[in-house]
């Protein structure tokens, strides 16, 4: 897929992965609409991208925790630009703790931002895409959307749901000219994964990626109209193994479980 001239909406654009992804998209000559909750960060990113000198950049703030905010974002996009060619659902929230310690408020926030918001935004933009007979949805998930991991029960459940939604929608849209891509990165070195998550990951010697090459992988998956892309080896292999022989992964994770519990409860 040639991205030149395509109108692309990117949520979570001001985050640690969002900024390099925005730059990678603009290098292909698209019209990029960046969206995020933090207005100051969005303003700073827009200035940076405009100095980048490629493509066209617009911005629209949105609070994905508010269902009305999602509806307003979709309406504003269509009013300003007509049909969006590509929607990239990147925005997300993280939670690391034992599930028994997960608060009701945080549980609902994660489902709202990680699952309901991308589904609602897709639902609102989809009719116009179908009418024009072309378009693409990219949902950014996680390796934890294929491998349920202790300490990340809510987050894993969110990404499992997003992966299932992506697969079902892709099959539903077969023959319409629209496509759906699900991308599952492993640990990315951004503020999203700092603090106790970073300390535990370093202790467990988890493989970590810089955001820039991950952004390039996402763009490549989009341009290839790939159904799924899991980033990083051997994690991409573990995804396949977990699908076929989950007991093998159970055994591997069981060895890490005492350490995970210690970090999740603040004992390390």
PDB file of C-alpha atoms in Angstrom:
ATOM      1  CA  UNK A   1       0.000   0.000   0.000  1.00  0.00           C
ATOM      2  CA  UNK A   2       1.289   3.419  -0.958  1.00  0.00           C
ATOM      3  CA  UNK A   3       0.743   5.840   1.941  1.00  0.00           C
ATOM      4  CA  UNK A   4       1.335   9.013  -0.053  1.00  0.00           C
ATOM      5  CA  UNK A   5      -1.720  11.257   0.211  1.00  0.00           C
ATOM      6  CA  UNK A   6      -3.549   8.871   2.556  1.00  0.00           C
ATOM      7  CA  UNK A   7      -5.477  10.432   5.438  1.00  0.00           C
ATOM      8  CA  UNK A   8      -4.352   8.655   8.606  1.00  0.00           C
ATOM      9  CA  UNK A   9      -5.719   9.094  12.126  1.00  0.00           C
ATOM     10  CA  UNK A  10      -3.283   8.050  14.866  1.00  0.00           C
ATOM     11  CA  UNK A  11      -4.464   7.880  18.481  1.00  0.00           C
ATOM     12  CA  UNK A  12      -1.964   7.950  21.349  1.00  0.00           C
ATOM     13  CA  UNK A  13       0.305   9.987  19.084  1.00  0.00           C
ATOM     14  CA  UNK A  14       2.127  11.873  21.855  1.00  0.00           C
ATOM     15  CA  UNK A  15       3.326   8.709  23.604  1.00  0.00           C
ATOM     16  CA  UNK A  16       6.740   7.084  23.478  1.00  0.00           C
ATOM     17  CA  UNK A  17       5.852   4.952  20.456  1.00  0.00           C
ATOM     18  CA  UNK A  18       3.397   7.442  18.958  1.00  0.00           C
ATOM     19  CA  UNK A  19       5.967  10.136  18.141  1.00  0.00           C
ATOM     20  CA  UNK A  20       8.368   7.919  16.137  1.00  0.00           C
ATOM     21  CA  UNK A  21       5.404   6.222  14.465  1.00  0.00           C
ATOM     22  CA  UNK A  22       4.053   9.632  13.432  1.00  0.00           C
ATOM     23  CA  UNK A  23       7.430  10.542  11.934  1.00  0.00           C
ATOM     24  CA  UNK A  24       7.672   7.230  10.086  1.00  0.00           C
ATOM     25  CA  UNK A  25       4.194   7.743   8.597  1.00  0.00           C
ATOM     26  CA  UNK A  26       4.892  11.327   7.538  1.00  0.00           C
ATOM     27  CA  UNK A  27       8.026  10.201   5.726  1.00  0.00           C
ATOM     28  CA  UNK A  28       5.668   8.382   3.354  1.00  0.00           C
ATOM     29  CA  UNK A  29       3.909  11.645   2.437  1.00  0.00           C
ATOM     30  CA  UNK A  30       0.564  11.099   4.145  1.00  0.00           C
ATOM     31  CA  UNK A  31      -1.845  13.542   5.738  1.00  0.00           C
ATOM     32  CA  UNK A  32      -1.559  12.625   9.406  1.00  0.00           C
ATOM     33  CA  UNK A  33      -4.039  13.544  12.115  1.00  0.00           C
ATOM     34  CA  UNK A  34      -2.423  13.098  15.519  1.00  0.00           C
ATOM     35  CA  UNK A  35      -4.679  12.638  18.527  1.00  0.00           C
ATOM     36  CA  UNK A  36      -3.959  12.357  22.244  1.00  0.00           C
ATOM     37  CA  UNK A  37      -5.334  13.384  25.611  1.00  0.00           C
ATOM     38  CA  UNK A  38      -2.423  15.628  26.657  1.00  0.00           C
ATOM     39  CA  UNK A  39      -2.845  18.897  24.741  1.00  0.00           C
ATOM     40  CA  UNK A  40       0.601  20.295  25.638  1.00  0.00           C
ATOM     41  CA  UNK A  41       2.330  17.139  24.457  1.00  0.00           C
ATOM     42  CA  UNK A  42       0.218  17.173  21.310  1.00  0.00           C
ATOM     43  CA  UNK A  43       1.187  20.787  20.576  1.00  0.00           C
ATOM     44  CA  UNK A  44       4.875  19.977  21.056  1.00  0.00           C
ATOM     45  CA  UNK A  45       4.642  16.938  18.800  1.00  0.00           C
ATOM     46  CA  UNK A  46       2.872  18.918  16.076  1.00  0.00           C
ATOM     47  CA  UNK A  47       5.650  21.521  16.082  1.00  0.00           C
ATOM     48  CA  UNK A  48       8.284  18.793  15.871  1.00  0.00           C
ATOM     49  CA  UNK A  49       6.503  17.041  13.027  1.00  0.00           C
ATOM     50  CA  UNK A  50       5.970  20.249  11.065  1.00  0.00           C
ATOM     51  CA  UNK A  51       9.721  20.876  11.177  1.00  0.00           C
ATOM     52  CA  UNK A  52      10.150  17.340   9.870  1.00  0.00           C
ATOM     53  CA  UNK A  53       9.232  18.758   6.473  1.00  0.00           C
ATOM     54  CA  UNK A  54       7.345  15.805   5.015  1.00  0.00           C
ATOM     55  CA  UNK A  55       3.653  15.074   4.651  1.00  0.00           C
ATOM     56  CA  UNK A  56       0.900  17.132   6.258  1.00  0.00           C
ATOM     57  CA  UNK A  57       0.135  17.093   9.974  1.00  0.00           C
ATOM     58  CA  UNK A  58      -3.055  18.092  11.795  1.00  0.00           C
ATOM     59  CA  UNK A  59      -4.076  17.519  15.402  1.00  0.00           C
ATOM     60  CA  UNK A  60      -7.189  16.829  17.454  1.00  0.00           C
ATOM     61  CA  UNK A  61      -7.153  16.202  21.204  1.00  0.00           C
ATOM     62  CA  UNK A  62      -9.446  13.534  22.606  1.00  0.00           C
ATOM     63  CA  UNK A  63     -10.119  11.909  25.975  1.00  0.00           C
ATOM     64  CA  UNK A  64     -10.724   8.254  25.143  1.00  0.00           C
ATOM     65  CA  UNK A  65     -12.020   7.638  28.662  1.00  0.00           C
ATOM     66  CA  UNK A  66     -15.100   9.636  27.660  1.00  0.00           C
ATOM     67  CA  UNK A  67     -17.420   7.877  25.174  1.00  0.00           C
ATOM     68  CA  UNK A  68     -18.660  11.297  24.037  1.00  0.00           C
ATOM     69  CA  UNK A  69     -15.062  12.285  23.300  1.00  0.00           C
ATOM     70  CA  UNK A  70     -14.696   9.337  20.925  1.00  0.00           C
ATOM     71  CA  UNK A  71     -17.895  10.316  19.097  1.00  0.00           C
ATOM     72  CA  UNK A  72     -16.739  13.930  18.827  1.00  0.00           C
ATOM     73  CA  UNK A  73     -13.342  12.855  17.464  1.00  0.00           C
ATOM     74  CA  UNK A  74     -14.961  10.746  14.734  1.00  0.00           C
ATOM     75  CA  UNK A  75     -17.399  13.521  13.827  1.00  0.00           C
ATOM     76  CA  UNK A  76     -14.656  16.157  13.646  1.00  0.00           C
ATOM     77  CA  UNK A  77     -12.480  13.975  11.449  1.00  0.00           C
ATOM     78  CA  UNK A  78     -15.282  13.406   8.981  1.00  0.00           C
ATOM     79  CA  UNK A  79     -16.342  17.055   9.000  1.00  0.00           C
ATOM     80  CA  UNK A  80     -12.811  18.312   8.334  1.00  0.00           C
ATOM     81  CA  UNK A  81     -11.428  15.640   6.037  1.00  0.00           C
ATOM     82  CA  UNK A  82     -14.276  13.467   4.849  1.00  0.00           C
ATOM     83  CA  UNK A  83     -13.379   9.790   4.891  1.00  0.00           C
ATOM     84  CA  UNK A  84     -10.313   8.644   6.831  1.00  0.00           C
ATOM     85  CA  UNK A  85      -8.258   6.161   4.817  1.00  0.00           C
ATOM     86  CA  UNK A  86      -6.409   4.564   7.730  1.00  0.00           C
ATOM     87  CA  UNK A  87      -7.132   4.396  11.453  1.00  0.00           C
ATOM     88  CA  UNK A  88      -4.305   3.397  13.790  1.00  0.00           C
ATOM     89  CA  UNK A  89      -5.504   2.581  17.308  1.00  0.00           C
ATOM     90  CA  UNK A  90      -2.339   3.013  19.365  1.00  0.00           C
ATOM     91  CA  UNK A  91      -3.541   4.755  22.558  1.00  0.00           C
ATOM     92  CA  UNK A  92      -3.439   2.539  25.640  1.00  0.00           C
ATOM     93  CA  UNK A  93      -3.144   2.227  29.393  1.00  0.00           C
ATOM     94  CA  UNK A  94      -1.031  -0.199  31.430  1.00  0.00           C
ATOM     95  CA  UNK A  95      -1.535  -1.855  34.814  1.00  0.00           C
ATOM     96  CA  UNK A  96       0.873  -4.157  36.656  1.00  0.00           C
ATOM     97  CA  UNK A  97      -0.190  -5.800  39.902  1.00  0.00           C
ATOM     98  CA  UNK A  98      -1.810  -8.949  41.215  1.00  0.00           C
ATOM     99  CA  UNK A  99      -5.385  -9.048  39.964  1.00  0.00           C
ATOM    100  CA  UNK A 100      -6.758  -9.193  43.507  1.00  0.00           C
ATOM    101  CA  UNK A 101      -5.238  -5.726  44.006  1.00  0.00           C
ATOM    102  CA  UNK A 102      -6.671  -4.218  40.812  1.00  0.00           C
ATOM    103  CA  UNK A 103      -9.025  -1.352  41.627  1.00  0.00           C
ATOM    104  CA  UNK A 104     -12.493  -1.204  40.120  1.00  0.00           C
ATOM    105  CA  UNK A 105     -11.731   2.227  38.678  1.00  0.00           C
ATOM    106  CA  UNK A 106      -8.495   1.118  37.008  1.00  0.00           C
ATOM    107  CA  UNK A 107     -10.159  -2.021  35.658  1.00  0.00           C
ATOM    108  CA  UNK A 108     -12.821   0.069  33.934  1.00  0.00           C
ATOM    109  CA  UNK A 109     -10.296   2.635  32.661  1.00  0.00           C
ATOM    110  CA  UNK A 110      -8.192  -0.022  30.958  1.00  0.00           C
ATOM    111  CA  UNK A 111     -11.189  -1.610  29.258  1.00  0.00           C
ATOM    112  CA  UNK A 112     -12.424   1.785  28.152  1.00  0.00           C
ATOM    113  CA  UNK A 113      -9.153   2.967  26.578  1.00  0.00           C
ATOM    114  CA  UNK A 114      -7.619  -0.320  25.433  1.00  0.00           C
ATOM    115  CA  UNK A 115     -10.725  -2.013  24.014  1.00  0.00           C
ATOM    116  CA  UNK A 116     -13.946  -0.010  23.925  1.00  0.00           C
ATOM    117  CA  UNK A 117     -12.463   3.209  22.518  1.00  0.00           C
ATOM    118  CA  UNK A 118     -10.747   1.562  19.514  1.00  0.00           C
ATOM    119  CA  UNK A 119     -13.843  -0.530  18.826  1.00  0.00           C
ATOM    120  CA  UNK A 120     -16.149   2.495  19.016  1.00  0.00           C
ATOM    121  CA  UNK A 121     -13.859   4.668  16.896  1.00  0.00           C
ATOM    122  CA  UNK A 122     -13.637   1.930  14.287  1.00  0.00           C
ATOM    123  CA  UNK A 123     -17.425   1.480  14.313  1.00  0.00           C
ATOM    124  CA  UNK A 124     -17.990   5.197  13.757  1.00  0.00           C
ATOM    125  CA  UNK A 125     -15.487   5.563  10.912  1.00  0.00           C
ATOM    126  CA  UNK A 126     -16.236   2.263   9.192  1.00  0.00           C
ATOM    127  CA  UNK A 127     -19.410   3.198   7.229  1.00  0.00           C
ATOM    128  CA  UNK A 128     -17.627   5.919   5.251  1.00  0.00           C
ATOM    129  CA  UNK A 129     -14.714   3.575   4.518  1.00  0.00           C
ATOM    130  CA  UNK A 130     -17.129   0.927   3.281  1.00  0.00           C
ATOM    131  CA  UNK A 131     -18.876   3.477   1.082  1.00  0.00           C
ATOM    132  CA  UNK A 132     -15.626   4.439  -0.627  1.00  0.00           C
ATOM    133  CA  UNK A 133     -14.622   0.783  -0.909  1.00  0.00           C
ATOM    134  CA  UNK A 134     -11.196   1.146   0.657  1.00  0.00           C
ATOM    135  CA  UNK A 135      -9.559   1.667   4.026  1.00  0.00           C
ATOM    136  CA  UNK A 136      -7.452   0.019   6.670  1.00  0.00           C
ATOM    137  CA  UNK A 137      -7.591  -0.437  10.448  1.00  0.00           C
ATOM    138  CA  UNK A 138      -4.420  -1.044  12.464  1.00  0.00           C
ATOM    139  CA  UNK A 139      -4.800  -2.160  16.074  1.00  0.00           C
ATOM    140  CA  UNK A 140      -1.661  -2.070  18.206  1.00  0.00           C
ATOM    141  CA  UNK A 141      -1.789  -4.860  20.727  1.00  0.00           C
ATOM    142  CA  UNK A 142       0.961  -6.704  22.576  1.00  0.00           C
ATOM    143  CA  UNK A 143       2.620 -10.083  22.867  1.00  0.00           C
ATOM    144  CA  UNK A 144       0.511 -10.228  26.070  1.00  0.00           C
ATOM    145  CA  UNK A 145      -2.519 -10.358  23.772  1.00  0.00           C
ATOM    146  CA  UNK A 146      -1.421 -13.876  22.852  1.00  0.00           C
ATOM    147  CA  UNK A 147       0.342 -14.980  26.037  1.00  0.00           C
ATOM    148  CA  UNK A 148      -1.478 -14.279  29.303  1.00  0.00           C
ATOM    149  CA  UNK A 149       1.157 -13.120  31.775  1.00  0.00           C
ATOM    150  CA  UNK A 150       0.959 -12.969  35.599  1.00  0.00           C
ATOM    151  CA  UNK A 151       0.738  -9.455  36.993  1.00  0.00           C
ATOM    152  CA  UNK A 152      -0.856  -8.224  33.769  1.00  0.00           C
ATOM    153  CA  UNK A 153      -4.229  -9.979  33.908  1.00  0.00           C
ATOM    154  CA  UNK A 154      -6.297  -6.920  32.986  1.00  0.00           C
ATOM    155  CA  UNK A 155      -3.875  -5.700  30.334  1.00  0.00           C
ATOM    156  CA  UNK A 156      -3.549  -9.187  28.832  1.00  0.00           C
ATOM    157  CA  UNK A 157      -7.332  -9.580  28.756  1.00  0.00           C
ATOM    158  CA  UNK A 158      -7.605  -6.204  26.978  1.00  0.00           C
ATOM    159  CA  UNK A 159      -5.107  -7.162  24.308  1.00  0.00           C
ATOM    160  CA  UNK A 160      -6.610 -10.640  23.860  1.00  0.00           C
ATOM    161  CA  UNK A 161      -9.922  -8.867  23.221  1.00  0.00           C
ATOM    162  CA  UNK A 162      -8.345  -6.419  20.777  1.00  0.00           C
ATOM    163  CA  UNK A 163      -6.692  -9.275  18.882  1.00  0.00           C
ATOM    164  CA  UNK A 164      -9.991 -11.184  18.723  1.00  0.00           C
ATOM    165  CA  UNK A 165     -11.798  -8.086  17.516  1.00  0.00           C
ATOM    166  CA  UNK A 166      -9.154  -7.528  14.832  1.00  0.00           C
ATOM    167  CA  UNK A 167      -9.388 -11.108  13.584  1.00  0.00           C
ATOM    168  CA  UNK A 168     -13.185 -11.167  13.515  1.00  0.00           C
ATOM    169  CA  UNK A 169     -13.473  -7.766  11.823  1.00  0.00           C
ATOM    170  CA  UNK A 170     -10.868  -8.674   9.216  1.00  0.00           C
ATOM    171  CA  UNK A 171     -12.859 -11.769   8.278  1.00  0.00           C
ATOM    172  CA  UNK A 172     -16.107  -9.810   8.292  1.00  0.00           C
ATOM    173  CA  UNK A 173     -14.659  -7.212   5.895  1.00  0.00           C
ATOM    174  CA  UNK A 174     -13.293  -9.772   3.428  1.00  0.00           C
ATOM    175  CA  UNK A 175     -14.076  -8.673  -0.127  1.00  0.00           C
ATOM    176  CA  UNK A 176     -15.004  -5.089   0.786  1.00  0.00           C
ATOM    177  CA  UNK A 177     -11.648  -3.506  -0.056  1.00  0.00           C
ATOM    178  CA  UNK A 178     -10.959  -2.858   3.635  1.00  0.00           C
ATOM    179  CA  UNK A 179      -8.272  -4.553   5.686  1.00  0.00           C
ATOM    180  CA  UNK A 180      -7.345  -5.005   9.332  1.00  0.00           C
ATOM    181  CA  UNK A 181      -3.854  -5.431  10.770  1.00  0.00           C
ATOM    182  CA  UNK A 182      -3.049  -6.478  14.329  1.00  0.00           C
ATOM    183  CA  UNK A 183       0.476  -5.754  15.590  1.00  0.00           C
ATOM    184  CA  UNK A 184       1.806  -7.376  18.760  1.00  0.00           C
ATOM    185  CA  UNK A 185       5.072  -5.807  19.975  1.00  0.00           C
ATOM    186  CA  UNK A 186       7.093  -7.096  22.921  1.00  0.00           C
ATOM    187  CA  UNK A 187       8.524  -4.788  25.631  1.00  0.00           C
ATOM    188  CA  UNK A 188       9.223  -1.312  24.244  1.00  0.00           C
ATOM    189  CA  UNK A 189      11.536   1.095  26.056  1.00  0.00           C
ATOM    190  CA  UNK A 190       9.123   3.976  26.674  1.00  0.00           C
ATOM    191  CA  UNK A 191       7.543   5.707  29.681  1.00  0.00           C
ATOM    192  CA  UNK A 192       4.693   3.199  29.275  1.00  0.00           C
ATOM    193  CA  UNK A 193       6.977   0.524  30.752  1.00  0.00           C
ATOM    194  CA  UNK A 194       9.010   2.395  33.360  1.00  0.00           C
ATOM    195  CA  UNK A 195       9.237   2.025  37.136  1.00  0.00           C
ATOM    196  CA  UNK A 196       8.597  -1.391  38.626  1.00  0.00           C
ATOM    197  CA  UNK A 197       7.818  -2.917  35.214  1.00  0.00           C
ATOM    198  CA  UNK A 198      11.225  -1.871  33.940  1.00  0.00           C
ATOM    199  CA  UNK A 199      13.023  -3.113  37.055  1.00  0.00           C
ATOM    200  CA  UNK A 200      11.289  -6.483  36.899  1.00  0.00           C
ATOM    201  CA  UNK A 201      11.903  -6.816  33.165  1.00  0.00           C
ATOM    202  CA  UNK A 202      15.597  -6.065  33.619  1.00  0.00           C
ATOM    203  CA  UNK A 203      15.810  -8.578  36.469  1.00  0.00           C
ATOM    204  CA  UNK A 204      14.121 -11.263  34.323  1.00  0.00           C
ATOM    205  CA  UNK A 205      16.319 -10.310  31.345  1.00  0.00           C
ATOM    206  CA  UNK A 206      13.315  -9.539  29.158  1.00  0.00           C
ATOM    207  CA  UNK A 207      14.151  -8.517  25.589  1.00  0.00           C
ATOM    208  CA  UNK A 208      13.524  -4.806  25.036  1.00  0.00           C
ATOM    209  CA  UNK A 209      13.102  -2.791  21.841  1.00  0.00           C
ATOM    210  CA  UNK A 210      13.653   0.887  21.125  1.00  0.00           C
ATOM    211  CA  UNK A 211      10.479   2.547  19.838  1.00  0.00           C
ATOM    212  CA  UNK A 212      11.924   3.692  16.484  1.00  0.00           C
ATOM    213  CA  UNK A 213      12.444   0.212  14.945  1.00  0.00           C
ATOM    214  CA  UNK A 214       9.061  -0.882  16.305  1.00  0.00           C
ATOM    215  CA  UNK A 215       7.458   2.100  14.557  1.00  0.00           C
ATOM    216  CA  UNK A 216       9.117   1.065  11.310  1.00  0.00           C
ATOM    217  CA  UNK A 217       7.796  -2.481  11.731  1.00  0.00           C
ATOM    218  CA  UNK A 218       4.256  -1.157  12.185  1.00  0.00           C
ATOM    219  CA  UNK A 219       4.521   0.913   9.004  1.00  0.00           C
ATOM    220  CA  UNK A 220       5.863  -2.087   7.089  1.00  0.00           C
ATOM    221  CA  UNK A 221       2.978  -4.253   8.313  1.00  0.00           C
ATOM    222  CA  UNK A 222       0.513  -1.569   7.222  1.00  0.00           C
ATOM    223  CA  UNK A 223       2.050  -1.082   3.791  1.00  0.00           C
ATOM    224  CA  UNK A 224       2.059  -4.859   3.259  1.00  0.00           C
ATOM    225  CA  UNK A 225      -1.578  -5.036   4.454  1.00  0.00           C
ATOM    226  CA  UNK A 226      -0.406  -7.861   6.703  1.00  0.00           C
ATOM    227  CA  UNK A 227      -3.075  -9.551   8.829  1.00  0.00           C
ATOM    228  CA  UNK A 228      -0.848  -9.928  11.897  1.00  0.00           C
ATOM    229  CA  UNK A 229       2.705  -9.070  12.824  1.00  0.00           C
ATOM    230  CA  UNK A 230       4.376 -10.052  16.088  1.00  0.00           C
ATOM    231  CA  UNK A 231       7.542  -8.090  16.705  1.00  0.00           C
ATOM    232  CA  UNK A 232      10.625  -9.646  18.259  1.00  0.00           C
ATOM    233  CA  UNK A 233      12.199 -13.096  18.414  1.00  0.00           C
ATOM    234  CA  UNK A 234      11.841 -15.439  20.294  1.00  0.00           C
ATOM    235  CA  UNK A 235       8.608 -13.819  21.556  1.00  0.00           C
ATOM    236  CA  UNK A 236       6.954 -14.238  18.160  1.00  0.00           C
ATOM    237  CA  UNK A 237       7.792 -17.950  18.373  1.00  0.00           C
ATOM    238  CA  UNK A 238       6.402 -18.191  21.925  1.00  0.00           C
ATOM    239  CA  UNK A 239       3.106 -16.801  20.599  1.00  0.00           C
ATOM    240  CA  UNK A 240       2.839 -19.788  18.246  1.00  0.00           C
ATOM    241  CA  UNK A 241       3.927 -22.254  20.916  1.00  0.00           C
ATOM    242  CA  UNK A 242       1.404 -20.870  23.404  1.00  0.00           C
ATOM    243  CA  UNK A 243      -1.357 -21.317  20.827  1.00  0.00           C
ATOM    244  CA  UNK A 244      -0.463 -24.957  20.219  1.00  0.00           C
ATOM    245  CA  UNK A 245       1.135 -26.161  23.463  1.00  0.00           C
ATOM    246  CA  UNK A 246       0.229 -23.739  26.284  1.00  0.00           C
ATOM    247  CA  UNK A 247       1.451 -26.148  28.957  1.00  0.00           C
ATOM    248  CA  UNK A 248       5.011 -25.604  27.741  1.00  0.00           C
ATOM    249  CA  UNK A 249       4.654 -21.880  28.333  1.00  0.00           C
ATOM    250  CA  UNK A 250       2.976 -22.554  31.695  1.00  0.00           C
ATOM    251  CA  UNK A 251       6.131 -24.318  32.835  1.00  0.00           C
ATOM    252  CA  UNK A 252       8.403 -21.508  31.725  1.00  0.00           C
ATOM    253  CA  UNK A 253       6.323 -18.802  33.400  1.00  0.00           C
ATOM    254  CA  UNK A 254       5.955 -20.863  36.574  1.00  0.00           C
ATOM    255  CA  UNK A 255       9.692 -20.478  37.167  1.00  0.00           C
ATOM    256  CA  UNK A 256       9.333 -16.676  37.015  1.00  0.00           C
ATOM    257  CA  UNK A 257       6.183 -16.486  39.138  1.00  0.00           C
ATOM    258  CA  UNK A 258       7.801 -15.956  42.589  1.00  0.00           C
ATOM    259  CA  UNK A 259       9.811 -13.028  41.195  1.00  0.00           C
ATOM    260  CA  UNK A 260       6.751 -11.538  39.490  1.00  0.00           C
ATOM    261  CA  UNK A 261       4.767 -11.754  42.735  1.00  0.00           C
ATOM    262  CA  UNK A 262       7.534 -10.012  44.654  1.00  0.00           C
ATOM    263  CA  UNK A 263       7.690  -7.098  42.231  1.00  0.00           C
ATOM    264  CA  UNK A 264       3.901  -6.854  41.973  1.00  0.00           C
ATOM    265  CA  UNK A 265       3.514  -6.609  45.750  1.00  0.00           C
ATOM    266  CA  UNK A 266       6.410  -4.205  46.287  1.00  0.00           C
ATOM    267  CA  UNK A 267       8.670  -6.709  48.012  1.00  0.00           C
ATOM    268  CA  UNK A 268      11.463  -5.999  45.529  1.00  0.00           C
TER     269      UNK A 268
END
